[in-house]
Coordinates of C-alpha atoms and ligand atoms in Angstrom, one line a residue:
M23 CA 104.4 12.4 -27.2
Q24 CA 104.9 10.4 -30.4
C25 CA 103.9 6.7 -30.5
R26 CA 107.1 4.7 -31.0
H27 CA 105.3 2.4 -33.4
C28 CA 103.0 4.4 -35.7
N29 CA 104.3 8.0 -35.0
N30 CA 100.8 9.3 -34.2
T31 CA 100.2 11.1 -30.9
A32 CA 100.4 9.0 -27.7
V33 CA 99.1 10.3 -24.4
I34 CA 101.5 10.1 -21.4
V35 CA 100.1 7.7 -18.7
N36 CA 102.6 6.9 -15.9
D37 CA 105.7 8.7 -14.7
F38 CA 107.7 6.3 -12.5
G39 CA 110.8 8.5 -12.3
S40 CA 114.4 7.6 -12.7
M41 CA 115.1 3.9 -13.0
P42 CA 118.1 1.6 -13.4
V43 CA 118.0 -1.4 -15.8
A44 CA 115.7 -3.9 -14.1
N45 CA 118.1 -6.8 -14.4
A46 CA 121.3 -4.9 -13.6
F47 CA 122.2 -6.7 -10.4
R48 CA 125.6 -5.4 -9.4
N49 CA 128.6 -6.2 -7.3
E50 CA 129.3 -4.1 -4.2
S51 CA 132.4 -2.6 -5.9
D52 CA 130.7 -1.8 -9.3
E53 CA 129.7 1.7 -10.4
D54 CA 126.0 2.6 -10.1
S55 CA 124.2 1.4 -13.2
F56 CA 122.9 3.5 -16.1
R57 CA 119.5 5.2 -15.4
Y58 CA 116.7 6.3 -17.6
N59 CA 113.3 7.9 -17.1
L60 CA 110.5 5.3 -16.9
T61 CA 107.3 6.8 -18.3
T62 CA 104.5 5.1 -20.3
S63 CA 102.0 6.2 -22.9
F64 CA 98.9 4.9 -24.8
C65 CA 98.4 5.5 -28.5
D66 CA 94.9 6.0 -29.5
S67 CA 95.7 5.0 -33.2
C68 CA 97.4 1.7 -32.9
K69 CA 96.2 1.0 -29.3
L70 CA 99.7 0.1 -28.1
F71 CA 100.5 0.7 -24.4
Q72 CA 104.3 1.4 -24.3
I73 CA 107.2 2.8 -22.4
N74 CA 108.5 6.0 -23.9
D75 CA 112.2 5.6 -23.3
N76 CA 114.3 2.5 -22.9
P77 CA 118.0 1.7 -22.5
E78 CA 119.8 0.3 -25.6
V79 CA 118.8 -3.3 -26.0
T80 CA 122.4 -4.4 -25.6
Q81 CA 122.3 -2.9 -22.1
M82 CA 119.4 -5.3 -21.3
F83 CA 120.4 -8.5 -23.1
H84 CA 124.0 -9.4 -22.8
N85 CA 126.4 -12.2 -21.9
S86 CA 125.5 -12.2 -18.2
Y87 CA 121.7 -11.9 -18.5
P88 CA 120.6 -13.2 -15.1
F89 CA 117.3 -14.9 -16.0
F90 CA 117.0 -18.6 -16.7
T91 CA 113.6 -19.9 -17.7
S92 CA 114.3 -23.3 -16.1
T93 CA 114.5 -21.7 -12.6
S94 CA 110.8 -22.4 -12.3
K95 CA 109.5 -26.0 -12.5
V96 CA 106.0 -24.6 -13.2
M97 CA 107.3 -22.7 -16.2
V98 CA 109.2 -25.7 -17.5
N99 CA 105.9 -27.7 -17.4
H100 CA 104.1 -24.8 -19.0
F101 CA 106.5 -24.8 -22.0
S102 CA 106.2 -28.5 -22.4
E103 CA 102.4 -28.2 -22.6
F104 CA 102.7 -25.2 -24.9
F105 CA 104.9 -27.1 -27.3
Q106 CA 102.8 -30.3 -27.3
E107 CA 99.6 -28.2 -28.1
F108 CA 101.2 -26.4 -31.1
K109 CA 103.8 -28.8 -32.5
P110 CA 103.3 -29.6 -36.2
D111 CA 101.8 -33.0 -37.0
S112 CA 104.9 -34.4 -38.7
S113 CA 108.6 -33.9 -37.6
T114 CA 110.0 -35.0 -41.0
D115 CA 109.7 -31.7 -42.9
S116 CA 108.8 -29.2 -40.2
F117 CA 111.2 -26.6 -39.1
I118 CA 110.6 -24.8 -35.8
V119 CA 112.1 -21.5 -34.7
E120 CA 112.0 -20.0 -31.2
I121 CA 112.6 -16.2 -30.8
G122 CA 114.2 -15.6 -27.3
S123 CA 114.9 -19.3 -26.7
N124 CA 116.7 -18.6 -23.4
D125 CA 118.1 -21.9 -21.9
G126 CA 116.0 -24.0 -24.3
S127 CA 113.2 -25.0 -22.0
L128 CA 110.7 -25.0 -24.9
L129 CA 113.0 -26.3 -27.7
A130 CA 114.1 -29.2 -25.5
Q131 CA 110.7 -30.7 -26.5
A132 CA 111.3 -30.0 -30.2
K133 CA 114.7 -31.7 -29.9
N134 CA 113.3 -34.7 -28.1
D135 CA 110.5 -35.1 -30.7
G136 CA 113.1 -35.0 -33.5
F137 CA 112.2 -31.7 -35.1
H138 CA 114.6 -29.6 -37.0
H139 CA 114.8 -26.5 -34.8
L140 CA 116.7 -23.2 -34.2
G141 CA 116.7 -21.0 -31.1
V142 CA 117.5 -17.3 -31.5
D143 CA 118.5 -15.3 -28.4
P144 CA 120.8 -12.3 -27.9
S145 CA 122.2 -13.3 -24.5
G146 CA 125.3 -15.4 -24.9
N147 CA 125.2 -17.1 -21.5
V148 CA 121.7 -18.5 -22.0
V149 CA 122.5 -19.6 -25.6
E150 CA 125.5 -21.5 -24.2
R151 CA 123.4 -23.2 -21.7
A152 CA 120.9 -24.3 -24.4
K153 CA 123.7 -25.5 -26.6
N154 CA 125.1 -27.6 -23.7
R155 CA 121.7 -29.3 -23.7
G156 CA 122.1 -30.3 -27.4
I157 CA 119.7 -27.6 -28.6
N158 CA 120.5 -25.7 -31.9
A159 CA 120.7 -22.0 -31.0
I160 CA 122.4 -18.8 -32.2
C161 CA 123.2 -15.7 -30.3
E162 CA 121.5 -13.0 -32.3
F163 CA 118.6 -10.5 -32.2
F164 CA 115.7 -11.6 -34.4
T165 CA 115.4 -9.1 -37.3
E166 CA 114.0 -9.2 -40.8
K167 CA 117.6 -9.6 -42.0
L168 CA 118.2 -12.6 -39.8
A169 CA 114.8 -14.1 -40.8
K170 CA 116.0 -14.0 -44.5
D171 CA 119.3 -15.6 -43.6
I172 CA 117.5 -18.3 -41.6
K173 CA 115.1 -19.0 -44.5
T174 CA 118.0 -19.3 -46.9
E175 CA 119.9 -21.8 -44.7
H176 CA 117.0 -23.8 -43.2
G177 CA 113.8 -23.1 -45.3
M178 CA 110.5 -21.7 -44.0
A179 CA 109.3 -22.3 -40.5
K180 CA 106.0 -24.2 -39.8
R181 CA 106.1 -22.8 -36.3
I182 CA 107.7 -19.7 -34.8
F183 CA 107.4 -19.6 -31.1
A184 CA 108.1 -16.9 -28.6
A185 CA 107.4 -16.5 -24.9
N186 CA 107.9 -13.3 -22.9
V187 CA 110.1 -11.8 -25.6
I188 CA 108.0 -10.0 -28.3
C189 CA 107.3 -7.2 -25.9
H190 CA 111.1 -6.7 -25.6
I191 CA 111.4 -5.8 -29.3
P192 CA 111.3 -2.1 -30.0
D193 CA 110.8 -2.3 -33.8
L194 CA 107.6 -4.3 -34.4
H195 CA 107.6 -3.3 -38.1
D196 CA 110.9 -5.1 -38.6
L197 CA 109.6 -8.1 -36.5
A198 CA 106.4 -8.4 -38.5
R199 CA 108.3 -8.3 -41.8
G200 CA 110.7 -11.0 -40.4
I201 CA 107.7 -13.2 -39.5
K202 CA 106.1 -12.6 -42.9
E203 CA 109.3 -13.7 -44.6
L204 CA 110.1 -16.8 -42.5
L205 CA 106.6 -18.3 -41.8
A206 CA 105.5 -21.1 -44.1
T207 CA 102.1 -20.5 -45.9
D208 CA 100.2 -22.7 -43.5
G209 CA 102.6 -21.9 -40.6
L210 CA 101.7 -20.4 -37.2
F211 CA 103.5 -17.7 -35.2
V212 CA 102.5 -18.3 -31.5
F213 CA 103.7 -16.1 -28.8
E214 CA 102.7 -15.2 -25.2
E215 CA 103.3 -12.2 -23.1
P216 CA 102.2 -10.5 -19.9
Y217 CA 98.6 -9.3 -20.7
L218 CA 97.5 -5.7 -20.5
G219 CA 94.0 -6.7 -19.3
S220 CA 95.5 -8.5 -16.3
M221 CA 97.9 -5.7 -15.5
L222 CA 95.0 -3.1 -15.4
E223 CA 92.8 -5.4 -13.4
K224 CA 95.5 -6.2 -10.8
V225 CA 97.2 -2.9 -10.9
S226 CA 100.4 -4.9 -11.4
Y227 CA 102.4 -1.9 -12.6
D228 CA 105.6 -3.8 -11.8
Q229 CA 105.1 -5.4 -15.2
I230 CA 106.4 -2.1 -16.5
Y231 CA 110.2 -2.0 -16.8
D232 CA 112.8 -1.5 -19.5
E233 CA 112.5 -5.0 -21.1
H234 CA 108.7 -4.7 -21.5
I235 CA 108.6 -2.0 -24.1
Y236 CA 105.0 -2.9 -24.9
I237 CA 102.3 -4.5 -22.8
F238 CA 100.0 -6.1 -25.4
S239 CA 96.3 -6.6 -25.7
G240 CA 94.4 -8.6 -28.4
I241 CA 93.3 -5.3 -29.9
S242 CA 96.9 -3.9 -30.3
V243 CA 98.4 -7.2 -31.6
Q244 CA 95.7 -7.5 -34.2
S245 CA 96.4 -4.0 -35.4
V246 CA 100.2 -4.3 -35.5
F247 CA 100.3 -7.5 -37.6
A248 CA 97.3 -6.7 -39.9
E249 CA 99.5 -4.0 -41.5
Y250 CA 101.8 -6.8 -42.8
G251 CA 99.1 -9.3 -44.1
L252 CA 99.3 -11.3 -40.9
Q253 CA 96.1 -12.2 -39.1
L254 CA 95.4 -12.8 -35.4
I255 CA 93.4 -16.1 -35.4
D256 CA 93.2 -17.1 -31.8
L257 CA 93.7 -15.7 -28.2
Q258 CA 94.3 -18.0 -25.2
E259 CA 94.5 -16.7 -21.7
Q260 CA 97.3 -18.0 -19.5
S261 CA 97.9 -17.8 -15.8
T262 CA 101.7 -17.6 -16.1
H263 CA 103.6 -14.4 -15.2
G264 CA 100.7 -13.1 -13.3
G265 CA 98.3 -13.2 -16.2
S266 CA 99.5 -13.6 -19.8
M267 CA 97.9 -13.9 -23.2
R268 CA 98.9 -16.3 -26.0
Y269 CA 98.5 -14.9 -29.5
V270 CA 98.2 -17.1 -32.6
I271 CA 99.1 -15.4 -35.9
A272 CA 98.9 -16.8 -39.4
H273 CA 99.1 -15.5 -43.0
E274 CA 95.9 -13.6 -43.7
G275 CA 93.0 -15.7 -44.9
F276 CA 94.5 -19.1 -44.3
Y277 CA 92.7 -20.0 -41.1
T278 CA 89.3 -18.8 -39.6
P279 CA 89.6 -16.8 -36.4
S280 CA 88.2 -18.6 -33.3
G281 CA 85.0 -17.7 -31.5
E282 CA 87.0 -17.4 -28.3
M283 CA 89.2 -14.7 -29.9
L284 CA 86.2 -12.7 -30.9
N285 CA 84.8 -12.9 -27.3
I286 CA 88.0 -11.8 -25.8
L287 CA 88.3 -8.8 -28.2
D288 CA 84.7 -7.8 -27.2
R289 CA 85.6 -8.1 -23.5
E290 CA 88.7 -5.9 -24.1
K291 CA 86.4 -3.2 -25.5
E292 CA 84.1 -3.5 -22.5
Q293 CA 87.1 -3.2 -20.2
G294 CA 88.1 0.0 -22.0
L295 CA 91.5 -1.2 -23.3
N296 CA 90.9 0.9 -26.4
K297 CA 90.4 4.2 -24.4
I298 CA 92.8 6.6 -22.9
E299 CA 90.5 7.2 -19.8
T300 CA 91.1 3.6 -18.7
Y301 CA 94.9 4.2 -18.6
L302 CA 94.6 7.5 -16.8
E303 CA 92.6 5.8 -14.1
F304 CA 95.3 3.1 -13.9
A305 CA 97.9 5.8 -13.3
N306 CA 96.0 7.1 -10.3
K307 CA 95.7 3.6 -8.9
C308 CA 99.5 3.1 -9.2
E309 CA 100.0 6.3 -7.2
K310 CA 97.6 5.1 -4.5
R311 CA 99.5 1.7 -4.3
K312 CA 102.8 3.5 -3.9
S313 CA 101.5 5.5 -0.9
E314 CA 99.9 2.4 0.7
L315 CA 103.1 0.3 0.4
S316 CA 105.4 3.1 1.6
E317 CA 103.1 3.7 4.6
L318 CA 102.9 0.0 5.5
L319 CA 106.6 -0.6 5.3
S320 CA 107.8 2.6 7.0
G321 CA 105.3 1.8 9.9
L322 CA 106.7 -1.7 10.3
A323 CA 110.3 -0.5 10.1
K324 CA 109.6 2.2 12.7
N325 CA 108.4 -0.5 15.0
G326 CA 111.7 -2.3 14.6
K327 CA 110.3 -5.1 12.4
R328 CA 112.8 -6.8 10.1
I329 CA 111.6 -7.0 6.5
A330 CA 113.0 -9.1 3.6
G331 CA 112.1 -9.5 0.0
Y332 CA 111.3 -12.9 -1.5
G333 CA 112.2 -13.2 -5.2
A334 CA 114.5 -10.6 -6.7
T335 CA 112.4 -10.3 -9.8
S336 CA 113.0 -7.8 -12.6
K337 CA 109.6 -6.5 -11.7
S338 CA 110.7 -5.6 -8.2
T339 CA 113.1 -3.0 -9.6
T340 CA 110.1 -0.8 -10.6
I341 CA 108.4 -1.1 -7.3
L342 CA 111.5 -0.5 -5.2
N343 CA 112.7 2.5 -7.2
Y344 CA 109.2 4.1 -7.7
C345 CA 108.3 3.7 -4.0
N346 CA 111.8 4.7 -2.8
I347 CA 112.3 1.5 -0.9
G348 CA 116.0 0.9 -0.1
N349 CA 118.2 -1.1 2.2
D350 CA 117.1 1.0 5.2
I351 CA 113.7 -0.8 4.9
I352 CA 114.5 -4.2 3.3
E353 CA 117.4 -6.1 4.9
Y354 CA 117.9 -8.6 2.0
F355 CA 116.3 -10.4 -0.8
C356 CA 116.1 -14.2 -0.9
D357 CA 116.4 -15.6 -4.4
T358 CA 117.2 -19.1 -5.9
T359 CA 119.1 -17.7 -8.9
P360 CA 122.9 -18.2 -8.3
E361 CA 123.7 -15.4 -10.8
K362 CA 121.8 -12.9 -8.5
Q363 CA 123.1 -14.1 -5.2
G364 CA 126.0 -12.1 -3.7
K365 CA 124.9 -9.0 -5.7
L366 CA 122.9 -5.9 -4.9
T367 CA 119.4 -5.1 -6.4
P368 CA 119.5 -2.4 -9.1
G369 CA 119.1 1.2 -7.7
S370 CA 118.0 0.1 -4.2
H371 CA 121.2 -1.7 -3.4
I372 CA 119.7 -4.5 -1.3
P373 CA 121.8 -7.6 -1.0
V374 CA 120.5 -10.8 -2.6
I375 CA 121.2 -14.0 -0.7
S376 CA 120.3 -17.7 -1.1
R377 CA 117.4 -19.4 0.6
A378 CA 119.8 -21.3 2.8
D379 CA 121.4 -18.1 4.0
A380 CA 118.0 -16.5 4.5
Q381 CA 117.0 -19.5 6.8
E382 CA 119.8 -18.4 9.1
R383 CA 118.4 -14.9 9.5
L384 CA 114.7 -15.1 8.9
P385 CA 112.9 -11.7 9.0
D386 CA 109.6 -10.8 10.7
Y387 CA 108.1 -10.2 7.2
F388 CA 108.8 -11.5 3.8
I389 CA 107.4 -9.4 0.9
L390 CA 106.4 -11.7 -1.9
F391 CA 107.9 -9.8 -4.9
A392 CA 107.8 -13.0 -7.0
W393 CA 104.0 -12.9 -6.7
N394 CA 103.5 -14.4 -10.1
H395 CA 105.1 -17.6 -8.7
A396 CA 103.0 -17.4 -5.5
E397 CA 101.4 -20.9 -5.9
E398 CA 104.7 -22.6 -6.5
I399 CA 106.5 -20.7 -3.7
M400 CA 103.7 -21.0 -1.1
R401 CA 103.2 -24.7 -1.7
F402 CA 106.8 -25.2 -0.7
E403 CA 107.2 -22.4 2.0
S404 CA 104.0 -22.9 3.8
E405 CA 105.3 -26.2 5.2
S406 CA 108.9 -25.1 5.9
M407 CA 108.6 -21.5 7.1
P408 CA 108.3 -21.0 10.9
S409 CA 104.9 -19.5 12.0
N410 CA 106.5 -16.3 13.3
V411 CA 107.4 -15.2 9.8
A412 CA 104.6 -13.3 8.1
W413 CA 104.0 -12.7 4.4
I414 CA 103.2 -9.4 2.8
S415 CA 101.4 -9.5 -0.5
I416 CA 101.8 -6.6 -2.9
I417 CA 99.8 -7.7 -6.0
P418 CA 96.8 -7.8 -6.5
K419 CA 96.5 -5.9 -3.2
I420 CA 98.8 -4.8 -0.4
E421 CA 98.2 -6.7 2.7
I422 CA 99.8 -8.7 5.5
V423 CA 98.5 -12.1 4.6
P424 CA 96.5 -13.7 7.4
R425 CA 98.0 -17.1 8.3
Ligands
TMP530 P1 110.3 -13.8 -12.8 O1 109.1 -13.2 -12.1 O2 110.9 -12.9 -13.8 O3 109.9 -15.1 -13.3 O4 111.5 -14.0 -11.7 C1 111.3 -14.8 -10.6 C2 112.4 -14.6 -9.6 O5 112.1 -15.3 -8.4 C3 113.7 -15.3 -10.1 O6 114.8 -14.4 -9.8 C4 113.8 -16.6 -9.3 C5 113.0 -16.3 -8.1 N1 112.4 -17.4 -7.5 C6 112.7 -17.8 -6.2 O7 113.6 -17.2 -5.6 N2 112.1 -18.9 -5.7 C7 111.2 -19.6 -6.4 O8 110.6 -20.6 -5.8 C8 110.8 -19.2 -7.7 C9 109.8 -19.9 -8.5 C10 111.4 -18.1 -8.2

């Protein structure tokens, strides 16, 4: 297998089989969605963990992209803190760019603080929503060419932010050249993504789906950007999205790397993130999780128990399709996103309904697929859910949660 980034040999890790696009929620009358083979590999040269095949990016990010950052209050607060920590000192001559600005949850802060800003996102519907909030945004993929155009029109950026988006970009060479072009001499490129170390620790293999072309570590990010004279200068662990890492990048030699970053890089080596053996062990653990979940659910279904999913996450597409869980086992998904309600989950064809509708037909068991929002959801549901509804946890372990 050839590494998609550096063209050296990459070793195959997982084979999750045939998959639909994770966010391709569909109407009852629609054709079955496009499918591709979801496999992963690890490259011993550049240390990138990656999926080997992915649908065209335009199949993933389009005018009816069903994910809105502002769905979660916790995430909105998180972006507010993120911005406050990294905003430039002065708003008078500082230009801020966000790659993958979605509905503007982060840039709303820049707008309120009077910064000249620009959001870039390839999904028209989320860009419209940002614009309706008075945020400057354009519907484009971020490329080196676009970076040059932005620089010509707006000047260089003191900050380039991104959250849960850099791992979507297949061509990291083009991205790094774009950042090099657009970032001011003393500027910072700060981005955060689901973290490889957390994925291996929790066996949260549901982080692997079409949009996550790479799952990054400090080691791999350092290697990718170093090639373009960009230096990793800090790493900050985040609890969001089930365990994320924030990466801070600057022009080489401008800032001194933090002690915390060096500690995390050492820890990654101890955890074996630089070795193929670690990934092969992970693949075995994924297979074990698959058997455990299938056994638990088919046992409950045989005993006539009614099971529903909570949170029709993109991540759930990998679990449902890999573990062959369909609408014979899960009656429905409850989800707060209006764009998903009334549709069927990709590949597994399970209807998605609102929380209000779910209240009318509560199951015996709710599987918490939105496990990365567990705290927010349980804070709310532990008060309102009747005691005869039980919860099933799937990450970091499969269990019926004791009440
Ligand atoms: P995410 O894991 O990609 O953030 O997606 C979370 C999904 O879970 C999204 O479809 C919205 C849904 N959700 C709920 O249904 N209820 C909630 O309280 C929260 C926070 C999310």
